[in-house]
Amino acid sequence: HKMAAAGAEAAAVAAEEEKRLPEGDPESGGDSDDEGDSDSSGDGEDEEKENEAEIQRLEEQLSINAFDYNCHLDLIKLLRQEGELVKLRRARQKMSELFPLTEEIWLDWLKDEIKMASESSEREKVYELFERAVKDYICPEIWLEYAQYSIGGIGQEGGIEKVRSIFERALTAVGLHVTKGTALWEAYREFENAILETAQPAPGSVPSPEQQQMLCSQLEKIHTLFRRQLGIPLLDMEASYAEYEEWSEDPIPETIIKNYKKALQQLEKCKPYEEALLGAETPKLAEYQAYIDFEMKAGDPARIQLIYERALAENCLVPDLWARYNQYLDRQLKVKELVLSAHDRAVRNCPWTVGLWIRYLLAMERHRVDHGIISEMFEKALNAGFIQATDYVEIWQAYLDYLRRRVDFTQDSSKELEELRSAFARAVEYLKQEVEERFSESGDPSCTIMQNWARVEARLCNNMQKARELWDNIMTKGNAKYANMWLEYYNLERAHGDTQHCRKALHRAVQCTSDYPEHVCEVLLTLERIEGTLEDWDAAVQKTENRLARVNEQRAKAAEKEAALAKQEEEKAEQRKQARAEKKASKKAKKTKIGDKRKADDDDEGEWGQEEEAEQPSKRHKGDDDGVLLEEDMEVETGLFGRSEPEKPYHPANQKEKASTSRKDIPKVLHDSSKDSVTVFVSNLSYNMADPEAKLKELFESCGEVAEIRPVFSNKGTFRGYCYVEFKEEKSALQALGLDRKVVEGRPMFVSPCVDKNKNPDFKVFRYSTTLEKHKLFISGLPFSCTKEELEDVCKAHGNVKDIRLVTNRAGKPKGLAYVEYENEAQASQAVLKMDGLTVKEHVIKVAISNPPLRKLPDKPEAGRASQFAVPRQVYGARGKGRTQLSMMPRALQRQSNPVAKAENGMVQNSPASSSEPPEEPKKMSNADFAKMLLKK
């Protein structure tokens, strides 16, 4: 009792001292000198006003989006800084209702409340706060703080027993923690040793029998703590053993020594996993999983639970880890409080994961939780912000399954049955209204919920009429063309209906089914073979034959059309091949002709030669964003007529002279493929760039030493908008890729590796993901005037924005699209809920989780650049497509080429002009001829 009184007094004195500390820096020791007061007072007032404005802004933001985690943290930090204790307590309370709080947040909150708690009633509130804190995560530091705080209340009635109870709970929760458990055991022993000291009799006095019994009891408590601790594998357990040897007057029993050695052996097995965790970087998920697997093999439930809790404390946003932990608790431990607590923490940490909500509902039902609480939890799940339409179907189905299991179907009518029917109707309406409006789909195209409703009505309620109404509704939603849907209804009607409705359903199925009509025809004939009359059989045979005849005719037409399209593709491919061959031959002939001209008249080169050479194609294919040239373009154009002499001013005559001189004197600079690793290809530059070499050298020098810059010019000496940048080192080229999409003179500059696509046809430079990214949003419908900063102001209200990318065209003009990357999936899902349909500068935007559709590739890709185009391009002459769209080909040749052009469009007709052509092809079969041939077979 002496120790109890002393402990209570010390706690009270400490609380009073903490209250007397000045606001601001606790180490300041009071007021500062008068000299700095006048200078700092003004700054302090300004800072206070700024903080008040920021607090108001954060509160308004949370009123709009209560799930903004970072906004909660910022508000709590500011309120704590300003000393607004009432508002601070309210802010922490709101955050704890929505999210499990981390160890650091709880410890700050607890320390602030402990400073203010002086009376016994206030101490009880702190105890309640500790009880909430230890439920969020298993944290040794919080348990230790809880036990030490409780020691200050041992002067109250039952205070010592309460401290012991808290210590025992702490040991149960974290006493097995290999690295942090020792601190709790030592604190518990120190407390019991202090009790022992107060129980010692005064020096020189003889203890009474009651005192002697109390001393023996207290000594046994300490012995027991030592023995319990030494049987657990903990770090520094050798020091604990040595301390026990020194403290104990009697020799340590052999059983204790045996348990101690066994624990030491187990510690050696755990050490590699603890060392791996110590050396790993956050989040240490792989290391924790290996540790979990190790403990699962050992099979100790308490140790398995502890290692799961340790892993979740550092990986609280990993749904799979929560799912595995909850599954273990559901199947192995089956302790109600423990199981439900883990499920509740799982959905609070990962509310966007529908699987965790479903497991929670099942666990609540398994442990017979009140129906009202389960229904309330289901409503929370609906408001959790799932990121897929199918997630809502799954959560509704899980809840409907629960409601169905509550119904006693032996009664004709009950409250539970009416609730089930009402829930089915609400589910169908919810998917139609809420989900379809948000995702543009209900998530349930096969109407599985309505199918289950129909099964319940037919099999359990004997209400076949209601089941038929439901199936009629299902078929009107686009499911009448599928054979499996009709057969599902037929099987239900067969089991719980009558033959008349079965026959009617199959007749409708034969008429409507388009995917597998043969299957439903066979089922109809089987029904009539067993139960039908002769008239029924004849009607069924006639109906199935007519239907199959129409189906075969449609299939024949489709096959014929497909064959015609394939033939057209082959003809077009052959034409493209022939055009390329002619183009190549034309180039070769022109080059030879120019060479002959130069040899004949070396002193006087005419303009005719320049014009002919200028006709060589120089434009890149439209739509090619990767910036990699064809091999022939690299050979012909790289380095040709490379740079004009800077000292001469521009003049047409000078330009021709320079071009002529460059063709004669400057050799071709071909790209050396062996230097691909140190070279980058730069494209989409402005054609009007005055000095590309100097401009690009200035840009790329920050990446490393530039060996050479080779801009590509046309035959007339104008810049083509692309070039090669060669570095001295490979790492410089890799660093240069980071300048991709940098805006240069108003256009995004494309920087890509130098790769020959003829040798690597599958190579594609695209640095952004083309798969589902749950933490990234795709926004469409933005005004073209919207800037990155303006969009960030809109988005950061719903979470921590890591990156924003406005989509532009090749000229750098915005397309009204953007990608916004958040810190995690939870923030992204909340942003979708809040931003979809938002108005930005009088434009209604659409917001969805980023999931780009797969790009369709051509069935028969051609070699080189042509493989990038799914639709064949029209073949033009050597100059390409003229600006005026006028063909310079003689009309006589145009008439001869008309049949070819018509063939491309699938409109071949017999004409007298074609009679002199090679032997005509076999006569094509008409649709009717093809159908007759199939029917004969």
mmCIF file of C-alpha atoms in Angstrom, residues 768 779 782-791 803-809 812-820:
data_model
loop_
_atom_site.group_PDB
_atom_site.id
_atom_site.type_symbol
_atom_site.label_atom_id
_atom_site.label_comp_id
_atom_site.label_asym_id
_atom_site.label_seq_id
_atom_site.Cartn_x
_atom_site.Cartn_y
_atom_site.Cartn_z
ATOM 1 C CA TYR A 768 3.054 3.306 -70.005
ATOM 2 C CA ILE A 779 -10.346 10.818 -67.284
ATOM 3 C CA LEU A 782 -11.748 17.426 -70.186
ATOM 4 C CA PRO A 783 -11.747 20.890 -71.757
ATOM 5 C CA PHE A 784 -8.741 21.426 -74.018
ATOM 6 C CA SER A 785 -7.796 24.471 -71.949
ATOM 7 C CA CYS A 786 -7.436 22.436 -68.753
ATOM 8 C CA THR A 787 -3.858 22.485 -67.449
ATOM 9 C CA LYS A 788 -2.017 19.906 -65.389
ATOM 10 C CA GLU A 789 -2.058 22.185 -62.349
ATOM 11 C CA GLU A 790 -5.831 22.765 -62.612
ATOM 12 C CA LEU A 791 -6.507 19.051 -62.880
ATOM 13 C CA ASP A 803 1.518 11.768 -61.247
ATOM 14 C CA ILE A 804 -0.737 13.360 -63.867
ATOM 15 C CA ARG A 805 -0.326 12.852 -67.608
ATOM 16 C CA LEU A 806 -2.328 14.931 -70.092
ATOM 17 C CA VAL A 807 -2.673 13.073 -73.409
ATOM 18 C CA THR A 808 -1.658 15.144 -76.438
ATOM 19 C CA ASN A 809 -1.338 14.572 -80.159
ATOM 20 C CA GLY A 812 1.476 18.753 -78.512
ATOM 21 C CA LYS A 813 -2.199 19.774 -78.604
ATOM 22 C CA PRO A 814 -4.408 18.361 -75.796
ATOM 23 C CA LYS A 815 -6.994 15.691 -76.606
ATOM 24 C CA GLY A 816 -9.178 16.155 -73.533
ATOM 25 C CA LEU A 817 -7.856 12.967 -71.902
ATOM 26 C CA ALA A 818 -5.679 12.390 -68.849
ATOM 27 C CA TYR A 819 -4.251 9.694 -66.590
ATOM 28 C CA VAL A 820 -4.056 10.371 -62.843
#
